[in-house]
Amino acid sequence: MCGVLGLYARRESNSPSISESLFRFIEQRGPDNFGSWSSDSSNLKVDFYHSRLSIIDMSDDASQPMGDPSSDWVITYNGEIYNYIEVREELINLGWQFTSASDTEVLLKAWTEWGVAGLPRLNGMFAFAVFNKITGEIWLIRDRFGVKPLVWAKTDSDAIVFSSSVAAVAQHAKAKVDVDYCSFGLKYQAFEMPQGNTPFIGVKAISAGGWMKFNAVNNELITESGLWYDLKNAVHDKLVKTMHLSDDELLQECRFVLEDAVKIRLRSDVPVAVALSGGLDSSSIAALAKNLKGELHGFTYGHFNAPLSEGPTVARFSNEISVTPHYIWPQYSMEQLETLLNDTLYCQEAPFPSLSVMAQNAVFKEVKKENFKVLLGGQGGDEIFAGYRKFFIVALREAFNSKNMVACLELIYSLGLMLFYESSQAKVYLTALKRYFPSDKASFNLLNWDVESANLWGDAKGTLADRQIEDVMAWSIPSLLRYEDRNSMGHGVESRLPFMDFRLVELALALPSRLKIKNGFGKSAVRRIMKDIVPEYIRLDRKKRGFDVTQTWVNSGLGEILRQTILDNRDSLSDYIKDNLNLESQLSVENISQSDEILDEALMLVWLTNPIRTKLS
């Protein structure tokens, strides 16, 4: 788990070299070591830089950039190959020899042996660049779901600059803010879309499950791109392979894959902990990890004496399964809130909505403080097992389209039961529904942006699985992965997500709807396979709880910080703010506290005051 940065250019292009000032953007991703490599080619300028977070094989033999002495490939890589032991054995049987115990060397030799065709063998999260010293070609590769970031841009001198850091690429390429990215992401709470746009014009992300190849031929830069993984096709294939299985057999398979996903993510040469939210997903992972690992520590945003937080549930659960809990529930001063805001803005390198992203940042800061380098989390469970409320409606639509009246009645019952038990969260529903039923009125309260309507419901004739795939590839998972990656790596912590194991994603999405939504519950399959593993007060709990910080933090000083920052920078923000707007009135602390929309717009404006930030000491 690391940070990468690189440049690829023709020597006669006189492309400027990577400035050392850019190293700061990747150093927090890999604080353990820094390495570099440059090509000695007469016609190409190729520079690889790497900041290392040592997780597997702590020795210098695993340092990067890494070259393979038996071939002409050099790699700089960010991520983890969880099944590296099995792939290594396969390569040894083919005659390969290894000088380290690292997954990096396994990845490099797998690429040398199989190229793109070897990528489906890998179970992990990865983003890497490989350069061939003989052919002069460079490849940029990203994992199936885009868990790890990799962005690139073409400079004025026709060079390619790439990195784990969007800020580093934007600074080198002198890129300007992309208002379309910002406005769409803010409106629909979905920033990282499949089109590969980033907060900066001309800076593009490698597609999830995608590759790009560059080669300088006859003074011309040849660019090729493609996908090595297609989730929709993979789910279809899984559906065909499992359609003959009974419900019990499908659930048994889910249980096996989830357990194995946790097991291989416990492979580490450094201490591993788990995230605890008091919810079904993180509790399932913690319980399985405890059975596999023995001693285990868990981190939660909450306190055992704070009834409105996740703390009391986590305390009870931790005591029952013998996990050592760590509670993050600080009472921040105004100065500390400003520090947390600036630190989160620096780590994210992009706009973010809601204060939950800041709370997540605080959790990873504590994980680092307690000397854990790896944290297992529950991200992805809601998307792949249909835990969100919207999926009840989508499943009902699917049943209606197929004229399955029995399923329709069961889903109407489930929908009604869910709404009854979660009626206290009606405000949350109404806020979310604004994204699903956008009005023709002005898009924003403060910003002068207009955004075209988007269909968040999916194809009216589509299945529940079709709509879930959209969440995995567009509307939900990509943005959540970005928040998690930037916050975790901003503190030198590797976040591992068992629910994002591709085997589990494909299997879960291929399940029939009756195993996803049942008796008023989403994630029915997880609830069934976790019986007698996760306590009933968690397994059968219907309520969702996020980081309860908004009003407390806003009224404790953050609202004033946001307000004053924007007012102090009113002139530089004038291109983004509505004309004739009474900004002082709209940006009252009360408005920021009571309106999630105004809060999110205020966070956007604060980011716009300084899109490329330096870390505060």
mmCIF file of N, CA and C in Angstrom, residues 278-280 283 313 316-317 320-321 521 526-543:
data_model
loop_
_atom_site.group_PDB
_atom_site.id
_atom_site.type_symbol
_atom_site.label_atom_id
_atom_site.label_comp_id
_atom_site.label_asym_id
_atom_site.label_seq_id
_atom_site.Cartn_x
_atom_site.Cartn_y
_atom_site.Cartn_z
ATOM 1 N N GLY A 278 -21.192 -0.921 14.854
ATOM 2 C CA GLY A 278 -22.402 -1.396 15.515
ATOM 3 C C GLY A 278 -23.419 -1.921 14.533
ATOM 4 N N GLY A 279 -23.096 -1.878 13.235
ATOM 5 C CA GLY A 279 -23.993 -2.366 12.202
ATOM 6 C C GLY A 279 -23.670 -3.790 11.800
ATOM 7 N N LEU A 280 -24.499 -4.328 10.909
ATOM 8 C CA LEU A 280 -24.378 -5.725 10.514
ATOM 9 C C LEU A 280 -23.070 -6.006 9.779
ATOM 10 N N SER A 283 -19.814 -5.653 11.971
ATOM 11 C CA SER A 283 -19.881 -6.667 13.035
ATOM 12 C C SER A 283 -19.639 -8.064 12.479
ATOM 13 N N THR A 313 -23.688 0.153 21.502
ATOM 14 C CA THR A 313 -23.816 -1.127 20.804
ATOM 15 C C THR A 313 -22.458 -1.772 20.604
ATOM 16 N N ARG A 316 -21.166 -3.308 23.890
ATOM 17 C CA ARG A 316 -21.810 -4.590 24.199
ATOM 18 C C ARG A 316 -21.268 -5.699 23.306
ATOM 19 N N PHE A 317 -21.181 -5.413 22.014
ATOM 20 C CA PHE A 317 -20.689 -6.399 21.051
ATOM 21 C C PHE A 317 -19.233 -6.758 21.325
ATOM 22 N N GLU A 320 -18.882 -9.076 24.224
ATOM 23 C CA GLU A 320 -19.387 -10.431 23.989
ATOM 24 C C GLU A 320 -18.430 -11.275 23.152
ATOM 25 N N ILE A 321 -17.714 -10.654 22.187
ATOM 26 C CA ILE A 321 -16.809 -11.451 21.348
ATOM 27 C C ILE A 321 -15.344 -11.231 21.716
ATOM 28 N N PHE A 521 -36.493 -6.624 5.758
ATOM 29 C CA PHE A 521 -35.046 -6.470 5.891
ATOM 30 C C PHE A 521 -34.379 -6.416 4.527
ATOM 31 N N VAL A 526 -27.130 -11.853 4.253
ATOM 32 C CA VAL A 526 -26.102 -11.672 5.278
ATOM 33 C C VAL A 526 -26.681 -11.984 6.656
ATOM 34 N N ARG A 527 -27.897 -11.534 6.890
ATOM 35 C CA ARG A 527 -28.526 -11.793 8.192
ATOM 36 C C ARG A 527 -28.685 -13.294 8.436
ATOM 37 N N ARG A 528 -28.975 -14.033 7.386
ATOM 38 C CA ARG A 528 -29.167 -15.475 7.548
ATOM 39 C C ARG A 528 -27.848 -16.208 7.747
ATOM 40 N N ILE A 529 -26.818 -15.838 6.986
ATOM 41 C CA ILE A 529 -25.553 -16.565 7.125
ATOM 42 C C ILE A 529 -24.800 -16.174 8.396
ATOM 43 N N MET A 530 -25.178 -15.039 8.997
ATOM 44 C CA MET A 530 -24.524 -14.599 10.230
ATOM 45 C C MET A 530 -25.275 -15.020 11.493
ATOM 46 N N LYS A 531 -26.306 -15.800 11.334
ATOM 47 C CA LYS A 531 -27.046 -16.298 12.509
ATOM 48 C C LYS A 531 -26.101 -17.127 13.370
ATOM 49 N N ASP A 532 -26.133 -16.885 14.673
ATOM 50 C CA ASP A 532 -25.281 -17.545 15.672
ATOM 51 C C ASP A 532 -23.823 -17.072 15.608
ATOM 52 N N ILE A 533 -23.546 -16.081 14.760
ATOM 53 C CA ILE A 533 -22.202 -15.496 14.706
ATOM 54 C C ILE A 533 -22.252 -14.044 15.159
ATOM 55 N N VAL A 534 -23.241 -13.308 14.652
ATOM 56 C CA VAL A 534 -23.473 -11.924 15.064
ATOM 57 C C VAL A 534 -24.676 -11.908 16.004
ATOM 58 N N PRO A 535 -24.592 -11.205 17.128
ATOM 59 C CA PRO A 535 -25.714 -11.156 18.080
ATOM 60 C C PRO A 535 -27.008 -10.670 17.430
ATOM 61 N N GLU A 536 -28.144 -11.147 17.947
ATOM 62 C CA GLU A 536 -29.452 -10.846 17.361
ATOM 63 C C GLU A 536 -29.771 -9.354 17.395
ATOM 64 N N TYR A 537 -29.317 -8.628 18.416
ATOM 65 C CA TYR A 537 -29.639 -7.202 18.496
ATOM 66 C C TYR A 537 -28.935 -6.397 17.408
ATOM 67 N N ILE A 538 -27.955 -6.987 16.783
ATOM 68 C CA ILE A 538 -27.328 -6.378 15.606
ATOM 69 C C ILE A 538 -27.854 -7.032 14.332
ATOM 70 N N ARG A 539 -27.915 -8.335 14.325
ATOM 71 C CA ARG A 539 -28.338 -9.073 13.127
ATOM 72 C C ARG A 539 -29.737 -8.693 12.684
ATOM 73 N N LEU A 540 -30.629 -8.429 13.628
ATOM 74 C CA LEU A 540 -32.022 -8.124 13.303
ATOM 75 C C LEU A 540 -32.381 -6.659 13.556
ATOM 76 N N ASP A 541 -31.376 -5.822 13.672
ATOM 77 C CA ASP A 541 -31.630 -4.391 13.850
ATOM 78 C C ASP A 541 -32.000 -3.778 12.503
ATOM 79 N N ARG A 542 -33.014 -2.926 12.486
ATOM 80 C CA ARG A 542 -33.492 -2.354 11.225
ATOM 81 C C ARG A 542 -32.958 -0.952 10.972
ATOM 82 N N LYS A 543 -32.391 -0.322 11.960
ATOM 83 C CA LYS A 543 -32.018 1.087 11.813
ATOM 84 C C LYS A 543 -30.575 1.231 11.359
#
